[in-house]
Short mmCIF file of C-alpha atoms in Angstrom, two decimals:
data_model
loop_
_atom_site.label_atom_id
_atom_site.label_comp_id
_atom_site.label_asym_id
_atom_site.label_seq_id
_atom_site.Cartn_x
_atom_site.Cartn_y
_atom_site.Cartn_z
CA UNK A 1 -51.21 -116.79 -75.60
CA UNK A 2 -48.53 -115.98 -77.90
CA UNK A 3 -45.93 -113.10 -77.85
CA UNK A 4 -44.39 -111.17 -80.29
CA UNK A 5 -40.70 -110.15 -80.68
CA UNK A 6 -39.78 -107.86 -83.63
CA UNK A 7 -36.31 -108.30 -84.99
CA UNK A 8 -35.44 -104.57 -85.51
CA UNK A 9 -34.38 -102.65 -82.79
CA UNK A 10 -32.89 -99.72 -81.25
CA UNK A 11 -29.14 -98.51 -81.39
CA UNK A 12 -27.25 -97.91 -78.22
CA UNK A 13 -24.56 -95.36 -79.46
CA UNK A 14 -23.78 -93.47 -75.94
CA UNK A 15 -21.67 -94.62 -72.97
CA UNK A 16 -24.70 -95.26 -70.68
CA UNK A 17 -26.70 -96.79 -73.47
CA UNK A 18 -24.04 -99.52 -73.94
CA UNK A 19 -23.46 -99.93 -70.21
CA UNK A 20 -27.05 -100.36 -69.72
CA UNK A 21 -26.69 -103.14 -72.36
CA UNK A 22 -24.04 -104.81 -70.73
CA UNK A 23 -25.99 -105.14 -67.25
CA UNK A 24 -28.88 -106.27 -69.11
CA UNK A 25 -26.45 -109.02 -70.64
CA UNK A 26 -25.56 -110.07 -66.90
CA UNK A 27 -29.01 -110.67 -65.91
CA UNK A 28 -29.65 -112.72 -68.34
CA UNK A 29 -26.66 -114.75 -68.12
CA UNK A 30 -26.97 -115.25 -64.72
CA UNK A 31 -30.46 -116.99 -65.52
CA UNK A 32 -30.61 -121.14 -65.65
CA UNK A 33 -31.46 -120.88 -69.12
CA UNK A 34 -28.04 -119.65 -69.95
CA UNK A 35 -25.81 -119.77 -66.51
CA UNK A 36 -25.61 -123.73 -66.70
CA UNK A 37 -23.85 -123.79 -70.22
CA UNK A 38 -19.98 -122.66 -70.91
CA UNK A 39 -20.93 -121.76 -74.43
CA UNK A 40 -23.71 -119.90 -74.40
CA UNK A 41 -22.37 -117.16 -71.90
CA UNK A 42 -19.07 -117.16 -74.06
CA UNK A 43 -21.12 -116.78 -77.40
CA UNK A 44 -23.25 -113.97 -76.05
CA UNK A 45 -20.85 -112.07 -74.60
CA UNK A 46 -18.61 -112.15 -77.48
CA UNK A 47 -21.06 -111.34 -80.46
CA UNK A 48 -22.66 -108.59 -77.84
CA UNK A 49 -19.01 -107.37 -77.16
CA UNK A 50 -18.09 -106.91 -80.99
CA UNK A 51 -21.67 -105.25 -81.80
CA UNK A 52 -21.80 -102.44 -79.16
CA UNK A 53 -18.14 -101.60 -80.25
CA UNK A 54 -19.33 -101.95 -84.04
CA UNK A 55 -17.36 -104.46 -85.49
CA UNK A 56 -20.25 -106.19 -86.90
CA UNK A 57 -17.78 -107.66 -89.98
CA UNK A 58 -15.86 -109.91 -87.28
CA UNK A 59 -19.37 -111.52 -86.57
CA UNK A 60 -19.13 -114.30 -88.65
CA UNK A 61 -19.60 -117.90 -88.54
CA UNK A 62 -16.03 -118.83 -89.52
CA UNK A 63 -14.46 -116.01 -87.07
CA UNK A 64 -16.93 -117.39 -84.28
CA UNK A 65 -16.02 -120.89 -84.59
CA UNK A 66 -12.07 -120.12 -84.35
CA UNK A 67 -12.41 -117.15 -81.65
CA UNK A 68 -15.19 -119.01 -79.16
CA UNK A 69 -14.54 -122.44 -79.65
CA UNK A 70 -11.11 -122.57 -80.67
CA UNK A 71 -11.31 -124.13 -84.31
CA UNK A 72 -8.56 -124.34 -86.62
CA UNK A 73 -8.72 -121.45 -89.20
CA UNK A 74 -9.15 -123.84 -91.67
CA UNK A 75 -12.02 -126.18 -90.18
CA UNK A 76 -15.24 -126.59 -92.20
CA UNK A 77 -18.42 -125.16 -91.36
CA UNK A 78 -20.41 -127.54 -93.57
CA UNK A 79 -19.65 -130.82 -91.61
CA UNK A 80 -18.57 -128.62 -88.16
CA UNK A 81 -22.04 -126.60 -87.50
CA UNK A 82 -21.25 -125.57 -83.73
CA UNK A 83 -21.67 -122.08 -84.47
CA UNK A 84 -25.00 -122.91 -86.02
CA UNK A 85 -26.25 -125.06 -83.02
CA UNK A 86 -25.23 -122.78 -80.54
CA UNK A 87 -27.10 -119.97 -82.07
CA UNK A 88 -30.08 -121.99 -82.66
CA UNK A 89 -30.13 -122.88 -79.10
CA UNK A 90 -29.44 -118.88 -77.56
CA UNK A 91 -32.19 -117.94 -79.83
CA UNK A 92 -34.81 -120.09 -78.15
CA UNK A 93 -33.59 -119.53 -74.68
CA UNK A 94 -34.11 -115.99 -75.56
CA UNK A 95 -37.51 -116.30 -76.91
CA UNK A 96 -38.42 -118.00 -73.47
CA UNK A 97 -36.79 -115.95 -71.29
CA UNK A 98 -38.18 -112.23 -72.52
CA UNK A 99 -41.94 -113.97 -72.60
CA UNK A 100 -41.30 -114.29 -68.78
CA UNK A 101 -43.31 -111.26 -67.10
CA UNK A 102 -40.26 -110.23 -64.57
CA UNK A 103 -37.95 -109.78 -68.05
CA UNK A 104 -40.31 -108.02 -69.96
CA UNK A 105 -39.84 -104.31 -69.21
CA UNK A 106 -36.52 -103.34 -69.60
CA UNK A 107 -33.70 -103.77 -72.67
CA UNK A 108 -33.86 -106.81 -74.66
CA UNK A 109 -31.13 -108.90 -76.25
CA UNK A 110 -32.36 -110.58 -79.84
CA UNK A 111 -30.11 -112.68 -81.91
CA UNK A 112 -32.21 -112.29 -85.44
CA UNK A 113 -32.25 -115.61 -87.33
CA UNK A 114 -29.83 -115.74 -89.77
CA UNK A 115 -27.73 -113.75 -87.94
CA UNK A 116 -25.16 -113.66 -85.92
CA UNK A 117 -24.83 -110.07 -84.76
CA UNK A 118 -27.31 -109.36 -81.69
CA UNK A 119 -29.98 -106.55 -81.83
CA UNK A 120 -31.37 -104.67 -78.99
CA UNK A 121 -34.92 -103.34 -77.87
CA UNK A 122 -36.38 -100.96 -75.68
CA UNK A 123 -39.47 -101.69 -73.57
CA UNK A 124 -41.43 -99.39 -76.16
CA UNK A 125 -40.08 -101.30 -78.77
CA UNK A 126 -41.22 -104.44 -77.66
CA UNK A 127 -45.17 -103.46 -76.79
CA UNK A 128 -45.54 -101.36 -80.13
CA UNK A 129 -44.16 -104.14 -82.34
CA UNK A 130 -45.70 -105.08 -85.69
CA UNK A 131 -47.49 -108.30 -86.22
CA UNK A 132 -46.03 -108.57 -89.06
CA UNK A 133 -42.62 -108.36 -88.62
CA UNK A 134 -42.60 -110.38 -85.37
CA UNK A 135 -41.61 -114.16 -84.67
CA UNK A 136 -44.97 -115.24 -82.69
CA UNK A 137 -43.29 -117.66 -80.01
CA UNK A 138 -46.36 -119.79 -77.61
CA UNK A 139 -46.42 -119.18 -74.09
CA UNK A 140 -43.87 -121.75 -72.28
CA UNK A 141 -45.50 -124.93 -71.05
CA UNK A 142 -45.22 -125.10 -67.26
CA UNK A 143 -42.71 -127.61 -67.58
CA UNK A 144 -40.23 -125.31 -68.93
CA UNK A 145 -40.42 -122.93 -65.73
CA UNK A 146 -37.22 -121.07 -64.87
CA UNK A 147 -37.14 -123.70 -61.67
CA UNK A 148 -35.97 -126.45 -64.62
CA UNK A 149 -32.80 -125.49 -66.07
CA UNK A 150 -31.62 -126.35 -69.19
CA UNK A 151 -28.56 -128.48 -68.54
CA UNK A 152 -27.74 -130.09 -71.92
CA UNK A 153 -25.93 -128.18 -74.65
CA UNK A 154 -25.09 -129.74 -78.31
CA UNK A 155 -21.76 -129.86 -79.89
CA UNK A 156 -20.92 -129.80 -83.08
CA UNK A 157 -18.47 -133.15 -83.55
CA UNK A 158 -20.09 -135.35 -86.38
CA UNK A 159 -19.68 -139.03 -85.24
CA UNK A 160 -19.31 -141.68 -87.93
CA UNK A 161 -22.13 -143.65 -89.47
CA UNK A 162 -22.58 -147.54 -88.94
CA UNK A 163 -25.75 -150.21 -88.81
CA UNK A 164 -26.16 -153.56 -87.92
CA UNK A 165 -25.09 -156.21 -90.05
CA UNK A 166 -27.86 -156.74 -93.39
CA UNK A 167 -29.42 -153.07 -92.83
CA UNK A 168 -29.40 -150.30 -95.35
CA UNK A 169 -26.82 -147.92 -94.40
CA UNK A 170 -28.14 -144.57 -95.37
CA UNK A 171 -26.23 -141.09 -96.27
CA UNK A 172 -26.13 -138.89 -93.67
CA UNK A 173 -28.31 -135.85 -93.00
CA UNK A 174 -26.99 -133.28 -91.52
CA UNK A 175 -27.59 -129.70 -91.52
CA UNK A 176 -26.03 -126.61 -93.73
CA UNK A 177 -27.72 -123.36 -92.81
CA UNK A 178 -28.20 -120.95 -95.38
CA UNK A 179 -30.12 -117.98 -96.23
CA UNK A 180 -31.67 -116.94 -99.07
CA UNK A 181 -31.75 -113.10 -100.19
CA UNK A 182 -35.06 -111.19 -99.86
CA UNK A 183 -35.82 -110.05 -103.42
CA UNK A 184 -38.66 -107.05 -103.86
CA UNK A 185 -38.31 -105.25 -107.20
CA UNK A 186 -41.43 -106.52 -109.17
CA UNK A 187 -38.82 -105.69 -112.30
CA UNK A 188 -36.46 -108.49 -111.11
CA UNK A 189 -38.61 -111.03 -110.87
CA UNK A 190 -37.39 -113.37 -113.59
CA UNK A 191 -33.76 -112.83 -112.02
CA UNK A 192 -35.48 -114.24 -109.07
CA UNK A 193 -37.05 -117.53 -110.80
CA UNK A 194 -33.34 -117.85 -111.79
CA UNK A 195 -31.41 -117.26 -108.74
CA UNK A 196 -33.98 -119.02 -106.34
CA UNK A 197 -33.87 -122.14 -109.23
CA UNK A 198 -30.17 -122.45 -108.85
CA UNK A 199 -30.28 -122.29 -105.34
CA UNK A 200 -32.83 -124.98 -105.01
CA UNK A 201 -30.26 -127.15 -107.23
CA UNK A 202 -27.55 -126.33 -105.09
CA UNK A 203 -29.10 -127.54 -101.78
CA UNK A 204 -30.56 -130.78 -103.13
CA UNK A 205 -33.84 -129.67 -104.55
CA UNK A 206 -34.57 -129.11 -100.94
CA UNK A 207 -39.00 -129.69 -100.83
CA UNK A 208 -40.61 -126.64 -99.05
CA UNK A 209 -41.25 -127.82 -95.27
CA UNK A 210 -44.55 -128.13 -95.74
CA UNK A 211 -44.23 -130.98 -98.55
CA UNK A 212 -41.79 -133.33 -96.25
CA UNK A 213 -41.57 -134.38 -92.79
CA UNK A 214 -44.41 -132.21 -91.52
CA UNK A 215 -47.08 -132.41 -94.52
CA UNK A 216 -49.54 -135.14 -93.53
CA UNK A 217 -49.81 -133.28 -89.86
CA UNK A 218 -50.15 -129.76 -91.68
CA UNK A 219 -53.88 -130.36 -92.64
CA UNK A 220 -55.73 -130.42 -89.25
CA UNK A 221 -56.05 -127.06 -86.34
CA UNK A 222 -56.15 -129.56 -83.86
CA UNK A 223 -53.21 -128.35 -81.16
CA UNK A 224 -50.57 -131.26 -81.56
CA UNK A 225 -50.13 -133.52 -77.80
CA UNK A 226 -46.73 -133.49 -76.85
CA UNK A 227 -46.19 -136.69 -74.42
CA UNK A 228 -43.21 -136.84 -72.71
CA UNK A 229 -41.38 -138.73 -69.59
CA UNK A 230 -42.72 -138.28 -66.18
CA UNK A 231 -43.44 -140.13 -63.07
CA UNK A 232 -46.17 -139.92 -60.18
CA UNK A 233 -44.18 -139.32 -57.14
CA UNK A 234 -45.66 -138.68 -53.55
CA UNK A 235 -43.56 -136.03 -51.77
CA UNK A 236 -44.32 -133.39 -49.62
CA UNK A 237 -45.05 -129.72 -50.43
CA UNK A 238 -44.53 -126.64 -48.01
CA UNK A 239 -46.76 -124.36 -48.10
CA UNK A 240 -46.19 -120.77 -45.47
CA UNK A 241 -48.76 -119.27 -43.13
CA UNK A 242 -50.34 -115.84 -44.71
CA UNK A 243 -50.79 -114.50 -40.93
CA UNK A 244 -47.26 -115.97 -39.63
CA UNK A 245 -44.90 -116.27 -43.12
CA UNK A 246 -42.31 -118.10 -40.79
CA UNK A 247 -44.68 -120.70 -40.08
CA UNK A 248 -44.28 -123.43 -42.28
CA UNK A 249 -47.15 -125.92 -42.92
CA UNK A 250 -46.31 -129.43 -44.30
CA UNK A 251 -48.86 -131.03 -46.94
CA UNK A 252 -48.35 -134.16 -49.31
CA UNK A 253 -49.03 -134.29 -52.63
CA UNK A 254 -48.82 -136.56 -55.50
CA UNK A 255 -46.66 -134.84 -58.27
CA UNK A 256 -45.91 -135.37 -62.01
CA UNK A 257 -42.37 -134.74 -62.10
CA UNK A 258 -40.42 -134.14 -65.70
CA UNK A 259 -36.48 -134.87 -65.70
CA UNK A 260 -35.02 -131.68 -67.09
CA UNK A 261 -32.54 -133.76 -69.36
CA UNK A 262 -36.08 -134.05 -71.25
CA UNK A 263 -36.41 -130.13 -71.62
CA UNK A 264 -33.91 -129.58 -74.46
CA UNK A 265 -35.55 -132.25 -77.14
CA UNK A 266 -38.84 -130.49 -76.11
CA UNK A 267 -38.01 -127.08 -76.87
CA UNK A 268 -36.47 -128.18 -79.99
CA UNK A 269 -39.75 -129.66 -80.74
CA UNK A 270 -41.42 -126.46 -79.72
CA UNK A 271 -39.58 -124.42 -81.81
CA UNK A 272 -40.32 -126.45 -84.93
CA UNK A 273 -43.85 -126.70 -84.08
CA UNK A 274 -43.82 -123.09 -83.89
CA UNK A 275 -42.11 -122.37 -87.11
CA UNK A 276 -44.88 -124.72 -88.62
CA UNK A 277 -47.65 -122.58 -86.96
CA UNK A 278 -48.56 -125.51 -85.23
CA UNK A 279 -50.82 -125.51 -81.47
CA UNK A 280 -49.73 -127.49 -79.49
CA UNK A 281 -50.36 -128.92 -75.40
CA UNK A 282 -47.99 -130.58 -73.46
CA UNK A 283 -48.34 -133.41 -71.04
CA UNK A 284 -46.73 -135.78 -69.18
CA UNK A 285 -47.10 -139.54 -70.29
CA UNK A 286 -48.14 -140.98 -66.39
CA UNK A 287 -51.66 -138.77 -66.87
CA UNK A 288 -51.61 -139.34 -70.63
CA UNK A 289 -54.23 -141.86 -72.21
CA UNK A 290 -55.01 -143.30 -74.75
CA UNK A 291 -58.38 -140.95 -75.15
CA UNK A 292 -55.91 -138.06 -75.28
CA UNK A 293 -54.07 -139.70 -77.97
CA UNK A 294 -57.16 -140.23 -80.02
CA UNK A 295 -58.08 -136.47 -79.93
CA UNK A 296 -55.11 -135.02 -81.96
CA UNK A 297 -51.92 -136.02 -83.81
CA UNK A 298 -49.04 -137.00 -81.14
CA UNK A 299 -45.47 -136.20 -80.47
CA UNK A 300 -44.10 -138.44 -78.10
CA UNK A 301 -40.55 -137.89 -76.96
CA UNK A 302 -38.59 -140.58 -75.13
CA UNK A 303 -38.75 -144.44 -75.12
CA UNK A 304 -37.62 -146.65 -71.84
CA UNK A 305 -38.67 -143.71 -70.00
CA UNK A 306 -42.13 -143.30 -71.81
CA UNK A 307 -44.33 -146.52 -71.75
CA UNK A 308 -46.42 -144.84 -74.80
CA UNK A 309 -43.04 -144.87 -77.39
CA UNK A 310 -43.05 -148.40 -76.26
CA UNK A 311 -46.12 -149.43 -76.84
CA UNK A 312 -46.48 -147.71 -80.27
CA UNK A 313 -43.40 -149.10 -81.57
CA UNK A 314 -44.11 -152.78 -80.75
CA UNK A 315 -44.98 -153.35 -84.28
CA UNK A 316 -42.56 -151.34 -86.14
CA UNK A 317 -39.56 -152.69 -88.01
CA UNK A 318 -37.29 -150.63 -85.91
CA UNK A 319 -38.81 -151.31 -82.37
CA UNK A 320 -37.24 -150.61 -78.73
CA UNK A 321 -35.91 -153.98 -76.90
CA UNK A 322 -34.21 -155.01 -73.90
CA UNK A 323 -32.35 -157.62 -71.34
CA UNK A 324 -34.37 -159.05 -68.77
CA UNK A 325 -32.66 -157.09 -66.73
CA UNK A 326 -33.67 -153.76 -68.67
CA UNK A 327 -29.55 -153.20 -68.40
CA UNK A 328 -29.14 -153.12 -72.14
CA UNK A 329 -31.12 -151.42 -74.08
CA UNK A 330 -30.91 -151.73 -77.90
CA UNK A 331 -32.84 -150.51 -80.84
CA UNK A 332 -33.75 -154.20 -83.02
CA UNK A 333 -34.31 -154.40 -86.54
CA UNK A 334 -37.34 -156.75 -86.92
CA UNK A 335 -35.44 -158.30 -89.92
CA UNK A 336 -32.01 -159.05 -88.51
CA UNK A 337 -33.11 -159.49 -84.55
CA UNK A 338 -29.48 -161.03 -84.58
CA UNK A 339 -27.49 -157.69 -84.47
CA UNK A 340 -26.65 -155.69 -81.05
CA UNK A 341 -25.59 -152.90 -83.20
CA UNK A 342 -27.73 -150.17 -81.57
CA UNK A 343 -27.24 -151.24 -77.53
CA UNK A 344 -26.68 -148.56 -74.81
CA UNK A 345 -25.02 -150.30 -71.49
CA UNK A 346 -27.17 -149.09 -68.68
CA UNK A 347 -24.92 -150.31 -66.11
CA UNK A 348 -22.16 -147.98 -67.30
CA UNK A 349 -24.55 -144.95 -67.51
CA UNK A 350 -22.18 -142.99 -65.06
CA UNK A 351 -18.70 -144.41 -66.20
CA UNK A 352 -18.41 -144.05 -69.72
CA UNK A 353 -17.18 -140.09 -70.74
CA UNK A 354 -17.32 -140.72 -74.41
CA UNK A 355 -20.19 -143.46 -76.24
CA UNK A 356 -22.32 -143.90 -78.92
CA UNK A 357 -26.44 -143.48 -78.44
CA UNK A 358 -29.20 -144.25 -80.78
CA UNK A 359 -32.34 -143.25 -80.96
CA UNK A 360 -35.40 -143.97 -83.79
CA UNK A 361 -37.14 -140.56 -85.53
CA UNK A 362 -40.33 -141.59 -86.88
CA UNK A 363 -43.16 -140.51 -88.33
CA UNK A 364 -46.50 -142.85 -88.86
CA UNK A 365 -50.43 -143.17 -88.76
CA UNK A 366 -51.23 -145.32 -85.72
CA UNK A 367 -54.16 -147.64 -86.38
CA UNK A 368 -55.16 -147.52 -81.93
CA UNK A 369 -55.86 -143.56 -82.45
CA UNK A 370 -56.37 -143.29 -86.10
CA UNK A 371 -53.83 -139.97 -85.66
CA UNK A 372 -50.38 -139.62 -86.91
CA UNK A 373 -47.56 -139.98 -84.55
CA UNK A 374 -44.04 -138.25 -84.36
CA UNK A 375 -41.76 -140.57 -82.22
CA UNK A 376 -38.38 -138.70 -81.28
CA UNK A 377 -36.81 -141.54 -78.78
CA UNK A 378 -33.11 -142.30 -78.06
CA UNK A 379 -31.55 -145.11 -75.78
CA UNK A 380 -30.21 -142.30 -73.84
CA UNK A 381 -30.70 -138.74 -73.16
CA UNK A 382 -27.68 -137.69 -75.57
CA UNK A 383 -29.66 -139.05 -78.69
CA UNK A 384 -32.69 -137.44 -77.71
CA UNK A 385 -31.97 -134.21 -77.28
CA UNK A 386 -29.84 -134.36 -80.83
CA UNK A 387 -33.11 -136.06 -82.38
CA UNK A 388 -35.00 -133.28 -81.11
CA UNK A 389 -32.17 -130.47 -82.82
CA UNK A 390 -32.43 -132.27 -85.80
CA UNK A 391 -35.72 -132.90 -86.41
CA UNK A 392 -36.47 -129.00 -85.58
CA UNK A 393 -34.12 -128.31 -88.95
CA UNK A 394 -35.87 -128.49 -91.88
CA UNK A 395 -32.69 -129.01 -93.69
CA UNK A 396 -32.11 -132.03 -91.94
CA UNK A 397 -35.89 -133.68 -91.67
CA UNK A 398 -35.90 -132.47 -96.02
CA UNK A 399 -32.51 -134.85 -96.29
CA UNK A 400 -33.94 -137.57 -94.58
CA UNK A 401 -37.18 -137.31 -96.26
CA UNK A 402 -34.83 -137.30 -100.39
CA UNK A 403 -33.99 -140.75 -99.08
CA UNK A 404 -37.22 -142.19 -99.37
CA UNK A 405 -38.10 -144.55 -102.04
CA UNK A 406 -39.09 -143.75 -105.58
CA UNK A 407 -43.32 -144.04 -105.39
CA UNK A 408 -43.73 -143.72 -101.53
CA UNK A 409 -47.32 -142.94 -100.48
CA UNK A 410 -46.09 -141.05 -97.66
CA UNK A 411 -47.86 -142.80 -94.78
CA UNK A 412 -45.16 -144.40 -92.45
CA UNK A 413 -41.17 -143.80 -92.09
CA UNK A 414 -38.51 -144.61 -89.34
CA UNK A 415 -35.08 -143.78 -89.05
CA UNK A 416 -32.33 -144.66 -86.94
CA UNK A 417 -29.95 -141.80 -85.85
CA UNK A 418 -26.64 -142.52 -84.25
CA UNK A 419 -24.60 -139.70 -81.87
CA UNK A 420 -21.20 -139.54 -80.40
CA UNK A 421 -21.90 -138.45 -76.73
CA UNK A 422 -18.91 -136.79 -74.89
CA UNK A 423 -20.16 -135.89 -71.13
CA UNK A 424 -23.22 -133.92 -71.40
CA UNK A 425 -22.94 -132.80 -75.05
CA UNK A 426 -24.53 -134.55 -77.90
CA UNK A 427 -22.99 -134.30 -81.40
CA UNK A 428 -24.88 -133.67 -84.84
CA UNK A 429 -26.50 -137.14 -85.29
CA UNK A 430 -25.97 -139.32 -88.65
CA UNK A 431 -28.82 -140.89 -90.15
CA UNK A 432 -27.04 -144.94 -90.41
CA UNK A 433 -30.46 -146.70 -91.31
CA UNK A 434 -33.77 -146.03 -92.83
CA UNK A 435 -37.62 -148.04 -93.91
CA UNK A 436 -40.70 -146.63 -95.88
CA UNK A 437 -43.80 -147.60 -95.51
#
């Protein structure tokens, strides 16, 4: 089932509209999509703030960055995107909270994309929307429930770039948002050829999304399996007593349970799926096999923590490895199996503040299933969930995919992403090491 949310909307201009805004803002802040992050309440209620009191020309990226998260006047938004990120992110949690039934009839908060400046709905609104001017979003996965907050946010800090001794160190990719105009005048079109040529010049000769990262999974309908991390636990459910409701009745079960550090790479994933008009099914990799695999292209997110990445990636240059002791965890480069470069120390999981994580972004045809495979897979949660942000930019996945080879076939790639990691938050990651097959 997919829902639609229109990107016009309606104007609150009187006292009780804009109150009745405002309340509708609290609700939704108060929901674990939103109430577990610092920035995303602070965004929201800033950008909602300056629209309902129409200063709309304060609501830009520059003014954002210094008035919410305290940047210098002077700090660059090209190699600083945490207005970007954090937008990216409300936008989703939006998406997923209005397609929940109990937040579907009343006002709606929608922060357009390429936009900064919120735009608000009626219930009308919303039903008698336009196909064609909507943003069809698929139904959550039951593994996104409201029960699973989102507890990860990204920052913005861009860590600096560094590979094992003997690899390829690569540029790095990271992401510059930008918008192009929406020409319609049939009489301007050669102005447009012109203006859209120089653009494509100034942001790299940039391949449509559909010719990069994506293209080899763009030719099949098949809805794409999304495996992530999950483990079989027996625990015991409560279920309540329809003729006595304080009677509680105490049964066990055997559950497939999904850590929700896991949730933010996936809706990234989601999202990019989505933009690709992609299907897609979601399941966990303990009832995953290899059957399932074999039925449609994969996306498989995780890799100590998902026995599939492992598996898949035994034979891959860039290829997950560990102690005996599964304490440290390291990406190895099949041709110098001498560096410790890319190690994550799990004894120090809960000690270290600040470190560096690693992860491997690939993209391949795997001879078990005869299906292409998306791997998105860091040492720790940090460089997963900034895998997942940046392989859901197609800025980003089009940068990676310029560094490829001259007379690449297109069949296999890896890449190894490095992020700074302060707390919770994962910065933008750096691309630090690359291989074409």
């Amino acid at each position: 089932m997919q829902a639609q949310i229109e990107v016009g909307g309606w104007v609150p201009t009187t006292k009780s509209d804009k109150d009745a805004v405002r309340e509708e803002l609290e609700r939704l802040l108060a929901h674990p999509y939103f109430s577990q992050s610092k920035r995303y309440p602070q965004f929201l209620r800033h950008v909602v703030g300056h629209t309902l009191a129409g200063d709309d020309s304060v609501v830009k990226e520059r003014v954002l960055g210094i008035e919410i998260f305290g940047r210098t006047p002077d700090y660059d938004t090209g190699t600083d995107p945490v207005v970007r990120v954090t937008a990216t992110e409300i936008r989703k949690r939006l998406i997923l909270y209005y397609q929940q039934p109990e937040h579907q009839q009343g006002i709606r908060i929608i922060l357009p994309a390429g936009s900064y400046s919120p735009r608000f709905q009626l219930p009308d609104e919303v039903h008698d929307a336009k196909p064609d001017n909507a943003v069809p979003i698929e139904e959550p996965a039951e593994a996104m429930h409201e029960e699973a907050p989102l507890l990860l946010t990204v920052a913005a800090e861009e860590p600096v770039a560094e590979q094992p001794a003997g690899a390829v160190a690569e540029p790095a990719a990271s992401a510059t948002a930008r918008r192009f105009p929406h020409w319609w005048m049939i009489a301007a079109c050669a102005l447009v050829l012109l203006v859209g040529a120089a653009y494509a010049v100034r942001r790299g000769m940039q391949p449509p999304p559909q010719q990069g990262f994506w293209a080899p999974m763009m030719g099949s309908t098949d809805p794409v399996l999304i495996c992530i991390p999950d483990q079989m636990n027996d625990s015991q459910l409560v279920l309540w007593d329809a003729s006595n409701p304080k009677k509680p009745t105490t049964v066990p079960v055997r559950r497939s349970e999904v850590a929700m550090t896991d949730l933010p790479p996936l809706l990234n994933i989601v999202a990019a799926l989505d933009q690709h008009k992609r299907p897609f099914h979601i399941k966990g990799s303990a009832v995953t096999g290899l059957d399932d695999l074999r039925q449609s292209d994969a996306i498989l997110i995780g890799s100590f923590n998902n026995p599939w990445t492992l598996r898949f990636t035994q034979t891959l240059r860039f290829h997950f490895a560990n102690d005996a002791d599964v304490k440290r965890l390291r990406i190895e480069d099949r041709e110098h199996p001498e560096s410790a470069a890319w190690t994550r120390d799990t004894s120090r999981l809960y000690q270290d503040t600040y470190y560096e994580d690693y992860s491997i972004l690939a993209r391949f045809l795997n001879p078990d299933t005869g299906r292409y495979v998306v791997m998105v897979a860091g040492l720790g949660h940090g460089a997963t969930l900034a895998t997942g942000a940046f392989l859901a930019s197609d800025e980003d996945t089009a940068a990676l995919m310029r560094l490829a080879p001259a007379g690449w076939k297109g069949q296999g790639m890896e890449a190894v992403l490095k992020t700074s990691v302060a707390g919770d938050e994962a910065g933008a990651p750096h691309v630090v090491a690359t291989y074409f097959w």
